[in-house]
Amino acid sequence: MPELPEVEIVTRSLIPILKNKILTNFWTSDKNLRSQLSDYECFILTNKKVKRIFRQAKYLILELDNSWILIHFGMTGKITVSKVEQKVFIANNKHVHCSFQAEDNFLYFQDIRRFGGLYFVERSDEKNLFDSQLPFNFGIEPLSEKFNENYIYLISRKVNMPIKAWLMKGIIAGIGNIYASEALFRAGINPNAKTKSLGIIRMSRLVNSIKFVLTEAIRSGGSTINNYSNIDGEAGNYAKKHMVYGRKDKFCLICNYMLDTKYIAQRSSFYCKKCQKF
DNA sequence: CCGTAGACTTGGTGCT
DNA sequence: CAGAACCAAGTCTACG
């Protein structure tokens, strides 16, 4: 459920399920995730109330009193919700790594590849969580007003790496391989173009493409490549609308030229040589 | 400081 | 049909 749209969809659907609910019965598997709740954290989390549920970058965040639970889905993380306790499900599914109860709902975090993680963070001073020194790289939110062509142009003037590598570094929150590829195609920018070589006009097109692609993906229920589904187990429809991602050896939907694939920053990149000249 | 390569991990797919 | 080989939504680190 990796990129911004997928996390956003899950977050929105968890709001009515978790808002103002008391959390109990935390359980964790003995397998390591990137980060797992400790026994002590499970203990002190018990009986805390969820005040707010929101997404920041690719993290789902549950705000409690002076503390937060951050959930990252890695590549294959998934949350399922049930009205009844699923003891058999946990026993038979080796990929469930955390569960807890929110009054009338039971939540299960599954992660096949275990690149995801759960983090418990307590407020250590008067500052807001996002002003404090956390080991999380949130980046700027691409759907915020602050994210515009002037901003992206200014911070990219000395960047020598390919634009696609830069997009996936996390400076812009929530963009991964799928939406970097799709946004660059719609902006007509070659993924290999040097970032600093792109002028304000190109950057403006890129900003608009990023906002468009992310918004459309959220509207379509996200991109399901293999694992992703929403909390009701339904796949997203946006993968059907991908113009380039995953379309190896297929033809460009605009100009009918054969699409190219190339490794950039150790990720497969899909693009059209003819439509993405800059 | 900047940019790249490797590491972590399990499973699906298409080939020999 | 078993098995090797390659690929995958993401980041964090180590090194030049």
Short mmCIF file of C-alpha atoms (C1' of nucleotides) in Angstrom, two decimals:
data_model
loop_
_atom_site.label_atom_id
_atom_site.label_comp_id
_atom_site.label_asym_id
_atom_site.label_seq_id
_atom_site.Cartn_x
_atom_site.Cartn_y
_atom_site.Cartn_z
CA MET A 1 0.00 0.00 0.00
CA PRO A 2 2.95 2.11 -0.42
CA GLU A 3 2.61 5.48 -1.98
CA LEU A 4 0.70 8.57 -0.88
CA PRO A 5 -2.71 7.82 -2.46
CA GLU A 6 -2.93 4.32 -1.02
CA VAL A 7 -2.00 5.47 2.50
CA GLU A 8 -4.42 8.38 2.18
CA ILE A 9 -7.31 6.06 1.28
CA VAL A 10 -6.61 3.76 4.21
CA THR A 11 -6.27 6.73 6.56
CA ARG A 12 -9.61 8.23 5.53
CA SER A 13 -11.45 4.97 5.98
CA LEU A 14 -9.94 4.45 9.44
CA ILE A 15 -11.18 7.80 10.77
CA PRO A 16 -14.74 6.62 11.59
CA ILE A 17 -13.37 3.36 12.94
CA LEU A 18 -10.79 4.84 15.29
CA LYS A 19 -11.83 8.37 16.20
CA ASN A 20 -12.25 8.81 19.98
CA LYS A 21 -11.90 5.07 20.53
CA ILE A 22 -9.99 3.51 23.42
CA LEU A 23 -7.19 1.18 22.36
CA THR A 24 -6.59 -2.13 24.13
CA ASN A 25 -5.15 -5.61 23.67
CA PHE A 26 -1.99 -4.81 21.74
CA TRP A 27 -0.25 -7.88 20.42
CA THR A 28 2.90 -8.25 18.34
CA SER A 29 4.46 -11.20 16.55
CA ASP A 30 8.00 -12.26 17.32
CA LYS A 31 9.20 -11.37 13.81
CA ASN A 32 11.06 -8.12 13.29
CA LEU A 33 9.61 -5.37 11.19
CA ARG A 34 11.70 -2.31 10.40
CA SER A 35 10.33 -1.22 13.73
CA GLN A 36 7.99 -3.07 16.04
CA LEU A 37 6.19 -1.97 19.21
CA SER A 38 8.00 -3.17 22.32
CA ASP A 39 6.26 -5.01 25.14
CA TYR A 40 6.58 -1.88 27.24
CA GLU A 41 5.01 0.25 24.51
CA CYS A 42 2.12 -2.20 24.14
CA PHE A 43 1.61 -1.90 27.89
CA ILE A 44 1.57 1.91 28.08
CA LEU A 45 -0.55 2.23 24.92
CA THR A 46 -3.36 0.30 26.56
CA ASN A 47 -6.42 2.43 27.38
CA LYS A 48 -5.21 5.46 25.43
CA LYS A 49 -7.78 7.29 23.32
CA VAL A 50 -7.29 8.12 19.62
CA LYS A 51 -7.84 11.84 19.18
CA ARG A 52 -6.94 12.26 15.54
CA ILE A 53 -6.14 10.06 12.53
CA PHE A 54 -4.15 11.54 9.69
CA ARG A 55 -1.55 10.85 7.02
CA GLN A 56 1.85 12.47 6.79
CA ALA A 57 4.07 11.42 3.87
CA LYS A 58 3.57 7.63 3.65
CA TYR A 59 2.83 7.29 7.37
CA LEU A 60 -0.55 6.63 8.92
CA ILE A 61 -0.55 8.49 12.23
CA LEU A 62 -2.79 7.96 15.24
CA GLU A 63 -2.62 10.90 17.60
CA LEU A 64 -3.17 10.11 21.28
CA ASP A 65 -2.69 12.29 24.36
CA ASN A 66 0.82 13.69 24.00
CA SER A 67 1.92 10.74 21.91
CA TRP A 68 1.57 9.20 18.48
CA ILE A 69 1.56 5.81 16.81
CA LEU A 70 3.14 5.97 13.36
CA ILE A 71 2.51 3.15 10.92
CA HIS A 72 4.52 2.71 7.72
CA PHE A 73 3.37 0.12 5.21
CA GLY A 74 6.66 -0.52 3.46
CA MET A 75 5.94 -2.35 0.23
CA THR A 76 3.45 -4.96 1.34
CA GLY A 77 1.91 -3.68 4.56
CA LYS A 78 -1.85 -3.86 4.96
CA ILE A 79 -4.46 -3.21 7.65
CA THR A 80 -7.62 -5.23 7.97
CA VAL A 81 -10.49 -4.50 10.31
CA SER A 82 -12.94 -6.95 11.82
CA LYS A 83 -15.95 -6.69 14.12
CA VAL A 84 -14.99 -9.97 15.75
CA GLU A 85 -11.67 -11.19 17.08
CA GLN A 86 -9.86 -13.25 14.43
CA LYS A 87 -7.90 -15.74 16.51
CA VAL A 88 -7.82 -18.35 13.75
CA PHE A 89 -6.77 -15.75 11.20
CA ILE A 90 -3.74 -14.79 13.30
CA ALA A 91 -2.84 -18.38 14.00
CA ASN A 92 -2.97 -19.31 10.31
CA ASN A 93 -1.48 -16.17 8.82
CA LYS A 94 2.24 -15.86 9.42
CA HIS A 95 2.24 -12.32 8.03
CA VAL A 96 0.17 -10.72 10.79
CA HIS A 97 2.68 -8.83 12.93
CA CYS A 98 0.59 -6.56 15.11
CA SER A 99 -3.00 -6.35 16.28
CA PHE A 100 -5.04 -4.28 18.68
CA GLN A 101 -8.60 -3.56 19.63
CA ALA A 102 -10.39 -0.24 19.25
CA GLU A 103 -13.55 -0.87 21.27
CA ASP A 104 -15.91 -2.58 18.79
CA ASN A 105 -13.25 -3.19 16.10
CA PHE A 106 -10.19 -5.42 15.85
CA LEU A 107 -7.31 -4.21 13.69
CA TYR A 108 -4.64 -6.40 12.11
CA PHE A 109 -1.40 -5.25 10.52
CA GLN A 110 -0.04 -7.68 7.94
CA ASP A 111 3.25 -7.28 6.07
CA ILE A 112 4.64 -10.01 3.84
CA ARG A 113 8.07 -8.48 3.23
CA ARG A 114 8.30 -6.78 6.63
CA PHE A 115 9.65 -3.53 5.25
CA GLY A 116 6.91 -1.71 7.14
CA GLY A 117 7.07 -0.58 10.72
CA LEU A 118 5.22 0.66 13.79
CA TYR A 119 6.63 3.47 15.90
CA PHE A 120 5.48 4.88 19.21
CA VAL A 121 6.57 8.46 19.85
CA GLU A 122 5.95 10.48 23.01
CA ARG A 123 6.04 14.24 23.16
CA SER A 124 9.26 15.07 24.92
CA ASP A 125 8.84 18.84 25.23
CA GLU A 126 6.46 21.67 24.41
CA LYS A 127 7.06 21.32 20.71
CA ASN A 128 4.76 19.73 18.22
CA LEU A 129 5.69 16.26 17.02
CA PHE A 130 6.75 17.57 13.64
CA ASP A 131 9.02 20.25 15.02
CA SER A 132 10.95 17.85 17.20
CA GLN A 133 13.97 15.79 16.25
CA LEU A 134 12.38 12.67 14.85
CA PRO A 135 14.15 10.14 12.67
CA PHE A 136 11.45 10.46 10.05
CA ASN A 137 11.92 12.11 6.71
CA PHE A 138 8.50 13.55 5.97
CA GLY A 139 9.29 15.94 3.14
CA ILE A 140 6.91 18.55 1.77
CA GLU A 141 3.31 17.48 1.16
CA PRO A 142 2.74 17.58 -2.62
CA LEU A 143 -0.96 18.35 -2.30
CA SER A 144 -0.32 21.38 -0.09
CA GLU A 145 -0.33 24.96 -1.39
CA LYS A 146 3.26 25.42 -0.29
CA PHE A 147 4.26 22.87 -2.92
CA ASN A 148 4.36 24.97 -6.08
CA GLU A 149 6.70 25.64 -9.00
CA ASN A 150 8.61 28.38 -7.18
CA TYR A 151 9.34 26.14 -4.22
CA ILE A 152 10.46 23.14 -6.25
CA TYR A 153 12.50 25.34 -8.60
CA LEU A 154 14.36 27.02 -5.72
CA ILE A 155 15.33 23.86 -3.88
CA SER A 156 16.48 22.01 -7.00
CA ARG A 157 19.01 24.44 -8.52
CA LYS A 158 22.10 22.52 -7.39
CA VAL A 159 20.75 18.99 -7.81
CA ASN A 160 22.76 17.04 -10.33
CA MET A 161 20.93 13.71 -10.19
CA PRO A 162 18.23 12.50 -12.60
CA ILE A 163 14.87 14.09 -11.86
CA LYS A 164 13.27 10.72 -11.16
CA ALA A 165 15.92 9.78 -8.59
CA TRP A 166 15.40 13.13 -6.91
CA LEU A 167 11.61 12.78 -6.84
CA MET A 168 11.91 9.45 -5.03
CA LYS A 169 14.34 10.70 -2.38
CA GLY A 170 11.53 11.75 -0.07
CA ILE A 171 12.04 15.51 -0.39
CA ILE A 172 8.57 15.50 -1.84
CA ALA A 173 6.49 13.36 0.48
CA GLY A 174 4.72 10.24 -0.63
CA ILE A 175 6.09 9.96 -4.17
CA GLY A 176 7.41 6.53 -5.08
CA ASN A 177 8.26 4.66 -8.25
CA ILE A 178 4.73 4.50 -9.65
CA TYR A 179 3.71 8.12 -9.25
CA ALA A 180 7.16 9.49 -10.14
CA SER A 181 6.93 7.61 -13.45
CA GLU A 182 3.36 8.68 -14.15
CA ALA A 183 3.90 12.33 -13.23
CA LEU A 184 7.03 12.63 -15.39
CA PHE A 185 5.19 11.17 -18.36
CA ARG A 186 2.33 13.63 -18.01
CA ALA A 187 4.81 16.50 -17.68
CA GLY A 188 6.70 15.40 -20.80
CA ILE A 189 9.97 15.20 -18.84
CA ASN A 190 12.51 12.43 -19.41
CA PRO A 191 13.15 10.64 -16.09
CA ASN A 192 16.88 10.84 -16.78
CA ALA A 193 16.96 14.63 -17.18
CA LYS A 194 19.32 16.40 -14.79
CA THR A 195 17.18 18.02 -12.12
CA LYS A 196 18.91 21.40 -12.22
CA SER A 197 18.52 21.58 -16.00
CA LEU A 198 14.74 21.91 -15.68
CA GLY A 199 13.52 25.49 -15.84
CA ILE A 200 10.56 27.10 -14.13
CA ILE A 201 8.18 26.18 -16.95
CA ARG A 202 9.08 22.49 -16.78
CA MET A 203 8.94 22.53 -13.00
CA SER A 204 5.50 24.10 -13.19
CA ARG A 205 4.30 21.31 -15.46
CA LEU A 206 5.82 18.74 -13.13
CA VAL A 207 4.12 20.20 -10.06
CA ASN A 208 0.77 20.17 -11.83
CA SER A 209 1.31 16.60 -13.03
CA ILE A 210 2.21 15.38 -9.56
CA LYS A 211 -0.89 16.97 -8.05
CA PHE A 212 -3.07 15.63 -10.88
CA VAL A 213 -1.77 12.06 -10.74
CA LEU A 214 -2.02 11.82 -6.95
CA THR A 215 -5.52 13.30 -6.89
CA GLU A 216 -6.75 11.00 -9.66
CA ALA A 217 -5.21 7.99 -7.93
CA ILE A 218 -6.97 8.80 -4.67
CA ARG A 219 -10.26 9.19 -6.56
CA SER A 220 -9.74 5.81 -8.23
CA GLY A 221 -8.98 3.93 -5.05
CA GLY A 222 -5.20 3.77 -5.51
CA SER A 223 -2.95 1.50 -7.56
CA THR A 224 -3.05 -2.23 -6.96
CA ILE A 225 0.00 -3.93 -8.46
CA ASN A 226 0.03 -7.08 -6.43
CA ASN A 227 -0.77 -6.71 -2.77
CA TYR A 228 -2.51 -3.45 -2.10
CA SER A 229 -6.12 -3.38 -1.03
CA ASN A 230 -8.14 -1.01 1.12
CA ILE A 231 -9.30 -2.01 4.59
CA ASP A 232 -12.28 -3.82 3.07
CA GLY A 233 -9.98 -5.95 0.93
CA GLU A 234 -10.88 -4.21 -2.33
CA ALA A 235 -8.21 -3.52 -4.98
CA GLY A 236 -7.72 -0.02 -6.37
CA ASN A 237 -8.52 0.88 -9.98
CA TYR A 238 -5.78 3.36 -10.77
CA ALA A 239 -3.31 0.79 -12.15
CA LYS A 240 -5.64 0.47 -15.16
CA LYS A 241 -5.06 4.14 -15.85
CA HIS A 242 -1.26 4.02 -15.68
CA MET A 243 0.18 5.52 -18.84
CA VAL A 244 3.70 4.10 -18.42
CA TYR A 245 4.32 2.30 -15.11
CA GLY A 246 4.54 -1.46 -15.61
CA ARG A 247 3.93 -1.16 -19.37
CA LYS A 248 7.18 -2.80 -20.45
CA ASP A 249 7.24 -3.68 -24.18
CA LYS A 250 3.92 -1.87 -24.68
CA PHE A 251 3.17 1.10 -26.87
CA CYS A 252 2.76 4.68 -25.75
CA LEU A 253 -0.92 5.50 -25.34
CA ILE A 254 -0.34 8.94 -26.83
CA CYS A 255 2.07 8.51 -29.76
CA ASN A 256 2.07 4.72 -30.19
CA TYR A 257 5.87 4.47 -29.95
CA MET A 258 7.36 1.55 -28.03
CA LEU A 259 7.95 2.56 -24.42
CA ASP A 260 11.47 2.43 -22.98
CA THR A 261 12.57 0.96 -19.68
CA LYS A 262 15.73 1.93 -17.85
CA TYR A 263 17.16 1.51 -14.38
CA ILE A 264 17.39 4.86 -12.64
CA ALA A 265 18.35 4.99 -8.98
CA GLN A 266 18.00 1.20 -8.92
CA ARG A 267 14.35 1.26 -9.86
CA SER A 268 12.72 0.29 -13.12
CA SER A 269 11.68 3.40 -14.95
CA PHE A 270 9.12 3.44 -17.73
CA TYR A 271 8.88 6.29 -20.20
CA CYS A 272 8.27 7.31 -23.78
CA LYS A 273 11.31 8.66 -25.62
CA LYS A 274 9.13 10.63 -27.97
CA CYS A 275 6.72 12.18 -25.47
CA GLN A 276 9.32 12.83 -22.75
CA LYS A 277 12.06 14.77 -24.49
CA PHE A 278 13.13 17.18 -21.79
"C1'" DC B 1 28.03 17.67 1.17
"C1'" DC B 2 26.51 14.92 -2.85
"C1'" DG B 3 25.35 10.90 -5.22
"C1'" DT B 4 25.31 5.95 -5.79
"C1'" DA B 5 25.31 1.00 -4.41
"C1'" DG B 6 23.95 -2.39 -1.22
"C1'" DA B 7 21.06 -4.25 2.35
"C1'" DC B 8 16.86 -5.82 4.45
"C1'" DT B 9 12.75 -9.67 3.08
"C1'" DT B 10 9.18 -12.93 1.04
"C1'" DG B 11 6.74 -14.28 -2.73
"C1'" DG B 12 5.11 -14.27 -7.65
"C1'" DT B 13 6.21 -15.14 -12.39
"C1'" DG B 14 8.13 -16.98 -16.38
"C1'" DC B 15 11.90 -19.64 -17.98
"C1'" DT B 16 15.11 -23.94 -18.29
"C1'" DC C 1 7.38 -30.42 -12.56
"C1'" DA C 2 11.15 -28.83 -9.72
"C1'" DG C 3 14.18 -25.24 -9.27
"C1'" DA C 4 17.09 -21.28 -10.42
"C1'" DA C 5 16.73 -16.49 -11.73
"C1'" DC C 6 14.78 -12.22 -11.67
"C1'" DC C 7 11.60 -8.84 -10.21
"C1'" DA C 8 8.62 -6.09 -6.84
"C1'" DA C 9 4.78 -0.49 -3.92
"C1'" DG C 10 10.37 1.64 0.32
"C1'" DT C 11 13.91 3.46 3.01
"C1'" DC C 12 18.27 3.41 5.62
"C1'" DT C 13 23.42 2.94 5.68
"C1'" DA C 14 27.91 3.01 4.14
"C1'" DC C 15 31.25 4.42 1.08
"C1'" DG C 16 33.87 7.17 -2.51
#
